[in-house]
CSV table of C-alpha atoms in Angstrom, one decimal:
chain,number,residue,atom,x,y,z
A,239,UNK,CA,8.2,26.0,-36.7
A,240,UNK,CA,8.7,23.5,-33.9
A,241,UNK,CA,6.4,20.6,-33.3
A,242,UNK,CA,5.3,21.9,-29.9
A,243,UNK,CA,4.6,25.4,-31.4
A,244,UNK,CA,2.5,23.8,-34.2
A,245,UNK,CA,0.5,21.6,-31.7
A,246,UNK,CA,-2.3,24.1,-30.7
A,247,UNK,CA,-3.1,24.8,-34.4
A,248,UNK,CA,-3.0,21.0,-35.2
A,249,UNK,CA,-5.4,20.4,-32.2
A,250,UNK,CA,-7.8,23.0,-33.6
A,251,UNK,CA,-7.9,21.2,-37.0
A,252,UNK,CA,-8.3,17.9,-35.2
A,253,UNK,CA,-11.2,19.3,-33.2
A,254,UNK,CA,-13.0,20.4,-36.3
A,255,UNK,CA,-12.5,17.0,-37.8
A,256,UNK,CA,-13.9,15.3,-34.7
A,257,UNK,CA,-16.9,17.7,-34.7
A,258,UNK,CA,-17.7,17.0,-38.3
A,259,UNK,CA,-17.6,13.2,-37.5
A,260,UNK,CA,-19.8,13.8,-34.4
A,261,UNK,CA,-22.4,15.7,-36.3
A,262,UNK,CA,-22.5,13.1,-39.1
A,263,UNK,CA,-22.8,10.2,-36.7
A,264,UNK,CA,-25.6,11.7,-34.6
A,265,UNK,CA,-27.8,12.5,-37.6
A,266,UNK,CA,-27.0,9.1,-39.3
A,267,UNK,CA,-27.6,7.2,-36.0
A,268,UNK,CA,-31.1,8.7,-35.8
A,269,UNK,CA,-31.9,8.0,-39.4
A,270,UNK,CA,-30.6,4.4,-39.2
A,271,UNK,CA,-32.6,3.7,-36.0
A,272,UNK,CA,-35.9,4.9,-37.6
A,273,UNK,CA,-35.1,3.0,-40.8
A,274,UNK,CA,-34.2,-0.1,-39.0
A,275,UNK,CA,-37.4,-0.1,-36.9
A,276,UNK,CA,-39.5,0.5,-40.0
A,277,UNK,CA,-37.8,-2.2,-42.0
A,278,UNK,CA,-37.3,-4.6,-39.0
A,279,UNK,CA,-33.8,-4.9,-40.3
A,280,UNK,CA,-31.1,-6.4,-38.0
A,281,UNK,CA,-28.3,-5.2,-40.2
A,282,UNK,CA,-29.6,-1.6,-40.3
A,283,UNK,CA,-30.1,-1.7,-36.5
A,284,UNK,CA,-26.5,-2.9,-36.1
A,285,UNK,CA,-25.3,0.0,-38.2
A,286,UNK,CA,-27.4,2.3,-36.0
A,287,UNK,CA,-25.6,1.0,-32.9
A,288,UNK,CA,-22.3,1.5,-34.8
A,289,UNK,CA,-23.1,5.1,-35.4
A,290,UNK,CA,-24.2,5.7,-31.7
A,291,UNK,CA,-20.9,4.1,-30.6
A,292,UNK,CA,-19.0,6.4,-32.9
A,293,UNK,CA,-20.9,9.5,-31.7
A,294,UNK,CA,-20.1,8.7,-28.1
A,295,UNK,CA,-16.5,8.1,-29.0
A,296,UNK,CA,-16.2,11.5,-30.6
A,297,UNK,CA,-17.3,13.0,-27.3
A,298,UNK,CA,-14.5,11.1,-25.6
A,299,UNK,CA,-12.1,12.4,-28.2
A,300,UNK,CA,-13.2,16.1,-27.7
A,301,UNK,CA,-12.6,15.6,-24.0
A,302,UNK,CA,-9.1,14.3,-24.7
A,303,UNK,CA,-8.2,17.3,-26.8
A,304,UNK,CA,-9.2,19.7,-24.0
A,305,UNK,CA,-7.9,17.8,-21.0
A,306,UNK,CA,-4.5,16.8,-22.4
A,307,UNK,CA,-3.5,20.5,-22.8
A,308,UNK,CA,-3.7,21.3,-19.1
A,309,UNK,CA,-0.3,22.5,-17.7
A,310,UNK,CA,1.8,20.4,-15.3
A,311,UNK,CA,1.1,20.7,-11.6
A,312,UNK,CA,2.4,19.3,-8.3
A,313,UNK,CA,0.2,16.1,-8.7
A,314,UNK,CA,1.1,15.6,-12.3
A,315,UNK,CA,4.6,17.0,-12.8
A,316,UNK,CA,4.9,15.6,-16.3
A,317,UNK,CA,1.7,17.1,-17.4
A,318,UNK,CA,-1.6,15.6,-18.7
A,319,UNK,CA,-0.5,14.6,-22.1
A,320,UNK,CA,-1.4,10.9,-21.5
A,321,UNK,CA,-5.1,12.0,-21.2
A,322,UNK,CA,-5.1,11.7,-25.0
A,323,UNK,CA,-4.3,8.0,-24.8
A,324,UNK,CA,-6.7,7.3,-21.9
A,325,UNK,CA,-9.7,8.7,-23.7
A,326,UNK,CA,-8.7,6.9,-26.9
A,327,UNK,CA,-8.7,3.7,-24.9
A,328,UNK,CA,-12.3,4.4,-23.7
A,329,UNK,CA,-13.3,5.1,-27.3
A,330,UNK,CA,-11.9,1.6,-28.3
A,331,UNK,CA,-14.0,0.0,-25.5
A,332,UNK,CA,-17.0,1.9,-26.7
A,333,UNK,CA,-16.6,0.5,-30.2
A,334,UNK,CA,-16.3,-3.0,-28.8
A,335,UNK,CA,-19.2,-2.9,-26.4
A,336,UNK,CA,-21.8,-0.6,-28.0
A,337,UNK,CA,-21.0,-1.5,-31.6
A,338,UNK,CA,-19.4,-4.9,-31.9
A,339,UNK,CA,-21.4,-6.7,-29.2
A,340,UNK,CA,-24.7,-5.2,-30.2
A,341,UNK,CA,-24.1,-6.2,-33.8
A,342,UNK,CA,-23.5,-9.8,-32.8
A,343,UNK,CA,-26.7,-9.7,-30.7
A,344,UNK,CA,-28.7,-8.5,-33.7
A,345,UNK,CA,-27.3,-11.3,-35.8
A,346,UNK,CA,-28.2,-14.0,-33.3
A,347,UNK,CA,-31.7,-12.4,-32.7
A,348,UNK,CA,-32.4,-12.4,-36.5
A,349,UNK,CA,-31.4,-16.1,-36.8
A,350,UNK,CA,-33.5,-17.0,-33.8
A,351,UNK,CA,-36.7,-15.0,-34.4
A,352,UNK,CA,-36.5,-14.3,-38.1
A,353,UNK,CA,-37.4,-11.0,-39.7
A,354,UNK,CA,-40.4,-10.2,-41.8
A,355,UNK,CA,-39.8,-8.5,-45.1
A,356,UNK,CA,-41.4,-5.2,-45.5
A,357,UNK,CA,-40.6,-3.8,-49.0
A,358,UNK,CA,-41.5,-0.2,-48.2
A,359,UNK,CA,-39.6,-0.2,-45.0
A,360,UNK,CA,-36.6,-1.8,-46.7
A,361,UNK,CA,-36.6,0.6,-49.5
A,362,UNK,CA,-36.5,3.5,-47.0
A,363,UNK,CA,-33.8,1.7,-45.1
A,364,UNK,CA,-31.6,1.3,-48.1
A,365,UNK,CA,-32.1,5.0,-48.9
A,366,UNK,CA,-30.9,5.8,-45.4
A,367,UNK,CA,-27.9,3.6,-46.0
A,368,UNK,CA,-27.1,5.5,-49.2
A,369,UNK,CA,-27.3,8.9,-47.4
A,370,UNK,CA,-25.1,7.4,-44.6
A,371,UNK,CA,-22.5,6.2,-47.1
A,372,UNK,CA,-22.3,9.7,-48.5
A,373,UNK,CA,-22.0,11.4,-45.1
A,374,UNK,CA,-19.5,8.9,-43.7
A,375,UNK,CA,-17.5,9.2,-46.9
A,376,UNK,CA,-17.4,13.0,-46.6
A,377,UNK,CA,-16.2,12.7,-43.0
A,378,UNK,CA,-13.6,10.2,-44.0
A,379,UNK,CA,-12.3,12.5,-46.8
A,380,UNK,CA,-12.0,15.3,-44.3
A,381,UNK,CA,-10.1,13.1,-41.8
A,382,UNK,CA,-7.7,11.8,-44.6
A,383,UNK,CA,-7.1,15.4,-45.8
A,384,UNK,CA,-5.9,16.3,-42.3
A,385,UNK,CA,-3.7,13.2,-42.1
A,386,UNK,CA,-2.1,14.3,-45.4
A,387,UNK,CA,-1.6,17.9,-44.1
A,388,UNK,CA,0.1,16.5,-40.9
A,389,UNK,CA,2.7,14.6,-42.8
A,390,UNK,CA,1.0,11.5,-44.2
A,391,UNK,CA,0.0,8.2,-42.6
A,392,UNK,CA,3.0,7.8,-40.3
A,393,UNK,CA,3.1,11.3,-38.7
A,394,UNK,CA,-0.6,12.1,-39.2
A,395,UNK,CA,-1.9,9.0,-37.4
A,396,UNK,CA,0.4,9.6,-34.4
A,397,UNK,CA,-2.6,11.6,-32.9
A,398,UNK,CA,-4.8,9.0,-31.3
A,399,UNK,CA,-7.9,11.3,-31.8
A,400,UNK,CA,-7.3,11.6,-35.5
A,401,UNK,CA,-6.4,7.9,-35.8
A,402,UNK,CA,-9.7,6.9,-34.1
A,403,UNK,CA,-11.8,9.2,-36.4
A,404,UNK,CA,-10.1,7.7,-39.5
A,405,UNK,CA,-10.6,4.2,-38.2
A,406,UNK,CA,-14.3,4.9,-37.3
A,407,UNK,CA,-15.1,6.5,-40.6
A,408,UNK,CA,-13.4,3.9,-42.7
A,409,UNK,CA,-15.2,1.1,-40.7
A,410,UNK,CA,-18.5,3.0,-41.1
A,411,UNK,CA,-18.2,3.1,-44.9
A,412,UNK,CA,-17.4,-0.6,-45.0
A,413,UNK,CA,-20.2,-1.3,-42.5
A,414,UNK,CA,-22.8,0.5,-44.5
A,415,UNK,CA,-21.7,-1.4,-47.6
A,416,UNK,CA,-22.1,-4.7,-45.7
A,417,UNK,CA,-25.5,-3.7,-44.3
A,418,UNK,CA,-26.7,-2.6,-47.8
A,419,UNK,CA,-25.6,-5.9,-49.3
A,420,UNK,CA,-27.2,-8.0,-46.5
A,421,UNK,CA,-30.5,-6.1,-46.9
A,422,UNK,CA,-30.5,-6.5,-50.7
A,423,UNK,CA,-29.8,-10.2,-50.6
A,424,UNK,CA,-32.5,-10.7,-47.9
A,425,UNK,CA,-35.1,-8.9,-50.2
A,426,UNK,CA,-34.0,-10.9,-53.3
A,427,UNK,CA,-33.8,-14.4,-51.7
A,428,UNK,CA,-36.2,-14.1,-48.8
A,429,UNK,CA,-33.6,-15.6,-46.4
A,430,UNK,CA,-32.8,-13.7,-43.3
A,431,UNK,CA,-29.5,-15.5,-43.0
A,432,UNK,CA,-28.0,-12.9,-45.4
A,433,UNK,CA,-28.8,-10.0,-43.1
A,434,UNK,CA,-27.8,-11.9,-40.0
A,435,UNK,CA,-24.5,-12.6,-41.7
A,436,UNK,CA,-24.1,-8.9,-42.4
A,437,UNK,CA,-24.6,-8.1,-38.7
A,438,UNK,CA,-22.0,-10.7,-37.8
A,439,UNK,CA,-19.6,-9.3,-40.3
A,440,UNK,CA,-20.1,-5.7,-39.0
A,441,UNK,CA,-19.6,-7.0,-35.4
A,442,UNK,CA,-16.4,-8.8,-36.3
A,443,UNK,CA,-15.1,-5.7,-38.1
A,444,UNK,CA,-15.9,-3.5,-35.1
A,445,UNK,CA,-14.3,-5.9,-32.6
A,446,UNK,CA,-11.1,-6.0,-34.8
A,447,UNK,CA,-10.9,-2.2,-35.0
A,448,UNK,CA,-11.6,-1.8,-31.3
A,449,UNK,CA,-8.7,-4.3,-30.6
A,450,UNK,CA,-6.2,-2.5,-32.8
A,451,UNK,CA,-7.1,1.0,-31.3
A,452,UNK,CA,-7.1,-0.4,-27.8
A,453,UNK,CA,-3.7,-2.0,-28.3
A,454,UNK,CA,-2.2,1.3,-29.5
A,455,UNK,CA,-3.7,3.2,-26.6
A,456,UNK,CA,-2.4,0.5,-24.1
A,457,UNK,CA,1.1,0.7,-25.4
A,458,UNK,CA,1.1,4.5,-25.1
A,459,UNK,CA,-0.4,4.5,-21.6
A,460,UNK,CA,2.0,2.0,-20.1
A,461,UNK,CA,5.0,4.0,-21.3
A,462,UNK,CA,5.9,3.7,-25.0
A,463,UNK,CA,9.4,4.8,-26.1
A,464,UNK,CA,9.8,7.7,-28.4
A,465,UNK,CA,10.1,7.0,-32.1
A,466,UNK,CA,13.3,5.1,-33.2
A,467,UNK,CA,14.4,8.1,-35.2
A,468,UNK,CA,14.1,10.4,-32.2
A,469,UNK,CA,16.2,8.0,-30.1
A,470,UNK,CA,18.8,7.8,-32.8
A,471,UNK,CA,18.9,11.6,-33.1
A,472,UNK,CA,19.4,12.0,-29.3
A,473,UNK,CA,22.1,9.3,-29.2
A,474,UNK,CA,23.9,10.8,-32.2
A,475,UNK,CA,23.9,14.2,-30.5
A,476,UNK,CA,25.3,12.8,-27.3
A,477,UNK,CA,28.0,10.8,-29.0
A,478,UNK,CA,29.0,14.0,-31.0
A,479,UNK,CA,29.8,15.9,-27.8
A,480,UNK,CA,33.6,16.1,-27.3
A,481,UNK,CA,33.3,15.8,-23.5
A,482,UNK,CA,31.4,12.5,-23.7
A,483,UNK,CA,33.5,9.3,-23.9
A,484,UNK,CA,30.6,6.9,-24.2
A,485,UNK,CA,26.8,6.7,-23.9
A,486,UNK,CA,26.1,3.9,-21.5
A,487,UNK,CA,22.3,3.9,-21.7
A,488,UNK,CA,19.5,6.0,-23.2
A,489,UNK,CA,15.8,5.8,-22.3
A,490,UNK,CA,12.9,7.7,-23.7
A,491,UNK,CA,9.2,7.6,-22.8
A,492,UNK,CA,6.3,9.5,-24.4
A,493,UNK,CA,4.5,11.7,-21.9
A,494,UNK,CA,2.1,13.1,-24.4
A,495,UNK,CA,1.5,13.5,-28.1
A,496,UNK,CA,4.3,16.0,-28.7
A,497,UNK,CA,6.3,15.5,-25.4
A,498,UNK,CA,8.8,12.9,-24.2
A,499,UNK,CA,11.0,12.2,-21.2
A,500,UNK,CA,14.7,11.6,-21.9
A,501,UNK,CA,17.1,9.9,-19.5
A,502,UNK,CA,20.7,9.1,-20.4
A,503,UNK,CA,23.7,7.7,-18.6
A,504,UNK,CA,27.0,9.0,-20.1
A,505,UNK,CA,30.7,8.7,-19.3
A,506,UNK,CA,32.8,11.8,-19.7
A,507,UNK,CA,36.4,11.8,-20.9
A,508,UNK,CA,39.0,11.8,-18.1
A,509,UNK,CA,40.3,15.0,-16.7
A,510,UNK,CA,37.2,17.1,-16.5
A,511,UNK,CA,37.0,18.8,-13.1
A,512,UNK,CA,33.8,18.7,-11.0
A,513,UNK,CA,32.9,22.4,-11.6
A,514,UNK,CA,33.0,21.9,-15.4
A,515,UNK,CA,30.9,18.7,-15.2
A,516,UNK,CA,27.8,20.7,-14.2
A,517,UNK,CA,28.4,23.2,-17.0
A,518,UNK,CA,28.8,20.4,-19.6
A,519,UNK,CA,25.6,18.7,-18.4
A,520,UNK,CA,23.6,21.9,-18.7
A,521,UNK,CA,24.9,22.6,-22.1
A,522,UNK,CA,24.2,19.1,-23.4
A,523,UNK,CA,20.7,19.1,-22.1
A,524,UNK,CA,20.0,22.5,-23.7
A,525,UNK,CA,21.4,21.1,-27.0
A,526,UNK,CA,19.0,18.2,-26.8
A,527,UNK,CA,16.1,20.4,-26.0
A,528,UNK,CA,16.8,22.6,-29.0
A,529,UNK,CA,17.5,19.8,-31.4
A,530,UNK,CA,14.5,17.5,-30.4
A,531,UNK,CA,11.4,19.5,-29.8
A,532,UNK,CA,9.5,16.8,-28.0
A,533,UNK,CA,12.3,16.3,-25.4
A,534,UNK,CA,10.3,18.1,-22.7
A,535,UNK,CA,12.1,16.5,-19.6
A,536,UNK,CA,15.8,15.7,-19.9
A,537,UNK,CA,17.8,13.9,-17.2
A,538,UNK,CA,21.5,13.0,-17.4
A,539,UNK,CA,23.5,10.6,-15.2
A,540,UNK,CA,27.0,12.0,-15.7
A,541,UNK,CA,30.2,10.2,-14.7
A,542,UNK,CA,33.8,11.0,-15.3
A,543,UNK,CA,35.1,7.6,-16.5
A,544,UNK,CA,38.3,7.4,-14.4
A,545,UNK,CA,36.4,8.5,-11.3
A,546,UNK,CA,33.6,5.9,-11.9
A,547,UNK,CA,36.1,3.1,-12.4
A,548,UNK,CA,37.9,4.1,-9.2
A,549,UNK,CA,35.0,4.8,-6.9
A,550,UNK,CA,31.8,3.8,-8.8
A,551,UNK,CA,29.9,6.9,-7.6
A,552,UNK,CA,28.0,8.7,-10.5
A,553,UNK,CA,26.7,12.2,-10.0
A,554,UNK,CA,23.1,12.7,-11.3
A,555,UNK,CA,21.7,15.9,-12.5
A,556,UNK,CA,18.3,16.8,-14.0
A,557,UNK,CA,16.7,19.7,-15.8
A,558,UNK,CA,13.6,20.5,-18.0
A,559,UNK,CA,14.6,20.5,-21.6
A,560,UNK,CA,15.5,23.8,-23.2
A,561,UNK,CA,15.8,25.6,-19.9
């Protein structure tokens, strides 16, 4: 089954994974907020902001899954595949602003104003963190299971929506652990600096994750090349054609999760008449479209070597892959 044929089924699985993470984060965010207010705990309130940020991001990811599947039109002739990358970038910004910055604020606020220990409230807060750890862990297991089904870490994490959910859930598990440790040390020592330090650590973790996710989305939005193995497969196919003397240049660019634009400049062997050039170009493009499923748009700049050397006038042709 081709990658593009499998895509709708994969999207449905990803949608379920995102919905599981969304449900977990909304319930946990409410529980953490109530627990944080009862315990007057900056670390627990930081974790509540983290869960709210994650919940908002899941909404962004659901929008990306729906909008990226819209067909190409006159205004967007290469389709809407990059919507996936745009909404993932917004999710990274959400993690930075709503999670990271608020966590730093809570840490500074705790150091400046202090926090009164309330044993009953802290006990309830730590119970909330235990439940959150179990829920976030279950969501992470679900996401990692899908990653494994989609080919492992390399292929599975190509999907920015799934990559974001895995990063969020893994960060949430670690963040809950930091918050629990900070609260426990605050209760044992009576020093709020432990809980403030947990808030700072959670903030730093979220800022780092937001940076990594944002960098990935940025690279894809500005025109990232297809995977090196895809480039190598296309070049090998071109060089294997008996009519091609040399491949002068090959360019690829991802236009979506499973689609890419391919542009190549090739020199044909001498002696091919002009009528046959068009026939050869069409056959080569169809061969690329069949061999490389993600090659959605294919353009060839075809030149007969002796004619180019004599006149320097290439003839360009273009066609949608697999047509």
